[in-house]
Coordinates of C-alpha atoms and ligand atoms in Angstrom, one line a residue:
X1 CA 195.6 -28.1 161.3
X2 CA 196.6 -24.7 160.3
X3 CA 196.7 -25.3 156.6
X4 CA 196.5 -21.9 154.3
X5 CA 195.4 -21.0 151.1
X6 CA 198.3 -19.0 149.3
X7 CA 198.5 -17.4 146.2
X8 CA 201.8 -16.1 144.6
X9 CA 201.9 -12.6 143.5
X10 CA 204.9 -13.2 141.1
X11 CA 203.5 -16.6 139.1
X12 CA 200.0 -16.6 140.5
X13 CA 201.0 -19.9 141.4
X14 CA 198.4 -21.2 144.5
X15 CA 199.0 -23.6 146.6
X16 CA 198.0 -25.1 149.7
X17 CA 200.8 -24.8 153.0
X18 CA 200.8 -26.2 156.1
X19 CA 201.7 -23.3 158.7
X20 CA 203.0 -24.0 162.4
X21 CA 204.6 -21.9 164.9
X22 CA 208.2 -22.4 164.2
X23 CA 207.9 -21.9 160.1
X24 CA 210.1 -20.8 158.3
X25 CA 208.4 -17.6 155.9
X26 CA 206.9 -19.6 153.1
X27 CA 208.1 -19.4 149.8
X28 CA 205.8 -20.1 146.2
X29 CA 207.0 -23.6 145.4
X30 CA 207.1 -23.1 142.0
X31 CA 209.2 -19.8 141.8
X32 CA 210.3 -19.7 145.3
X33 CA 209.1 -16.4 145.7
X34 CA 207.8 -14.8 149.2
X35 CA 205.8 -12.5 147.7
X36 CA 202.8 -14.6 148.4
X37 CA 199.2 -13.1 149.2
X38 CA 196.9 -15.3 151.8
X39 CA 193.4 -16.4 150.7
X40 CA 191.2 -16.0 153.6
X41 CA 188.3 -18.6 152.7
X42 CA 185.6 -16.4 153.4
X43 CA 183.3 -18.1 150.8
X44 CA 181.4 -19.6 153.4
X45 CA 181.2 -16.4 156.0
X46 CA 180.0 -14.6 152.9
X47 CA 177.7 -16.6 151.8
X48 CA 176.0 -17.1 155.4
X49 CA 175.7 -13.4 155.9
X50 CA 174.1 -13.3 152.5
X51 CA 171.1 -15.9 153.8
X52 CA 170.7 -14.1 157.0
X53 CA 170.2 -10.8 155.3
X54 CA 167.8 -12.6 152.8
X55 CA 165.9 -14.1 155.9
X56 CA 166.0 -10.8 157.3
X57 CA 164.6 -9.2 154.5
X58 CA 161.8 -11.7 154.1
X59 CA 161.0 -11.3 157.5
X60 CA 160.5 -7.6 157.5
X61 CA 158.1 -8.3 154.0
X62 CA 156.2 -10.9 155.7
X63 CA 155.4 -8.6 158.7
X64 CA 154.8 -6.2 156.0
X65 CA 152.1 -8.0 154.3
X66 CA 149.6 -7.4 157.8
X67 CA 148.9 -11.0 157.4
X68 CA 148.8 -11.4 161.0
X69 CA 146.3 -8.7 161.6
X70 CA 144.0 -10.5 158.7
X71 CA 144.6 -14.0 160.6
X72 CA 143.3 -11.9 163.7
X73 CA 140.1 -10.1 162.2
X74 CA 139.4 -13.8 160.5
X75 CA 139.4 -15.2 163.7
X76 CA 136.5 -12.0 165.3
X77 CA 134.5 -13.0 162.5
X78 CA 134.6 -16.6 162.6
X79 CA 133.3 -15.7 166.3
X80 CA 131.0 -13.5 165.6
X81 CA 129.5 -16.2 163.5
X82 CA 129.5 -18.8 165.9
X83 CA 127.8 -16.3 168.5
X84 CA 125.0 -15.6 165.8
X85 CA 124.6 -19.3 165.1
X86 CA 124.1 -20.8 168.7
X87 CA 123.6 -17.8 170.9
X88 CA 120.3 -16.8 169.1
Ligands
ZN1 ZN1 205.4 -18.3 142.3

């Protein structure tokens, strides 16, 4: 359902209002003004782009850190060890 968040510029007034095709211009119910301005609820959107930059950020700091290549060089030595403990 197509319901809107309104607010009204004249009393501030904000109200919920269901909108369909054939509506008539909606109108503050308290001062029955039409100088209304729509809240878009874009808390959400907002907020989502926020964790994905966050996640993107943490990303780039985690690849940043080179603990991959440490993981790698600690798996060569834990070879090299092996190697020197039953090749010998
Ligand atoms: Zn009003």
């Amino acid at each position: 359902m197509p319901i809107y968040d309104y607010r009204c510029t004249r009393c501030a007034h904000e109200f919920e209002l269901l909108v369909l095709r054939n509506s008539p211009v909606p109108a503050c119910p308290s001062c029955d003004s039409q100088d209304l301005e729509q809240l878009l609820s874009g808390f959400a959107v907002s907020s989502e782009g926020t964790r994905q930059a966050s996640l993107d950020k943490f990303r780039r700091s985690y690849k940043a850190s080179g603990q991959r290549r440490d993981e790698q060089a600690a798996a060569v030595e834990y070879e090299k060890k092996e190697r020197e403990e039953h090749g010998g």
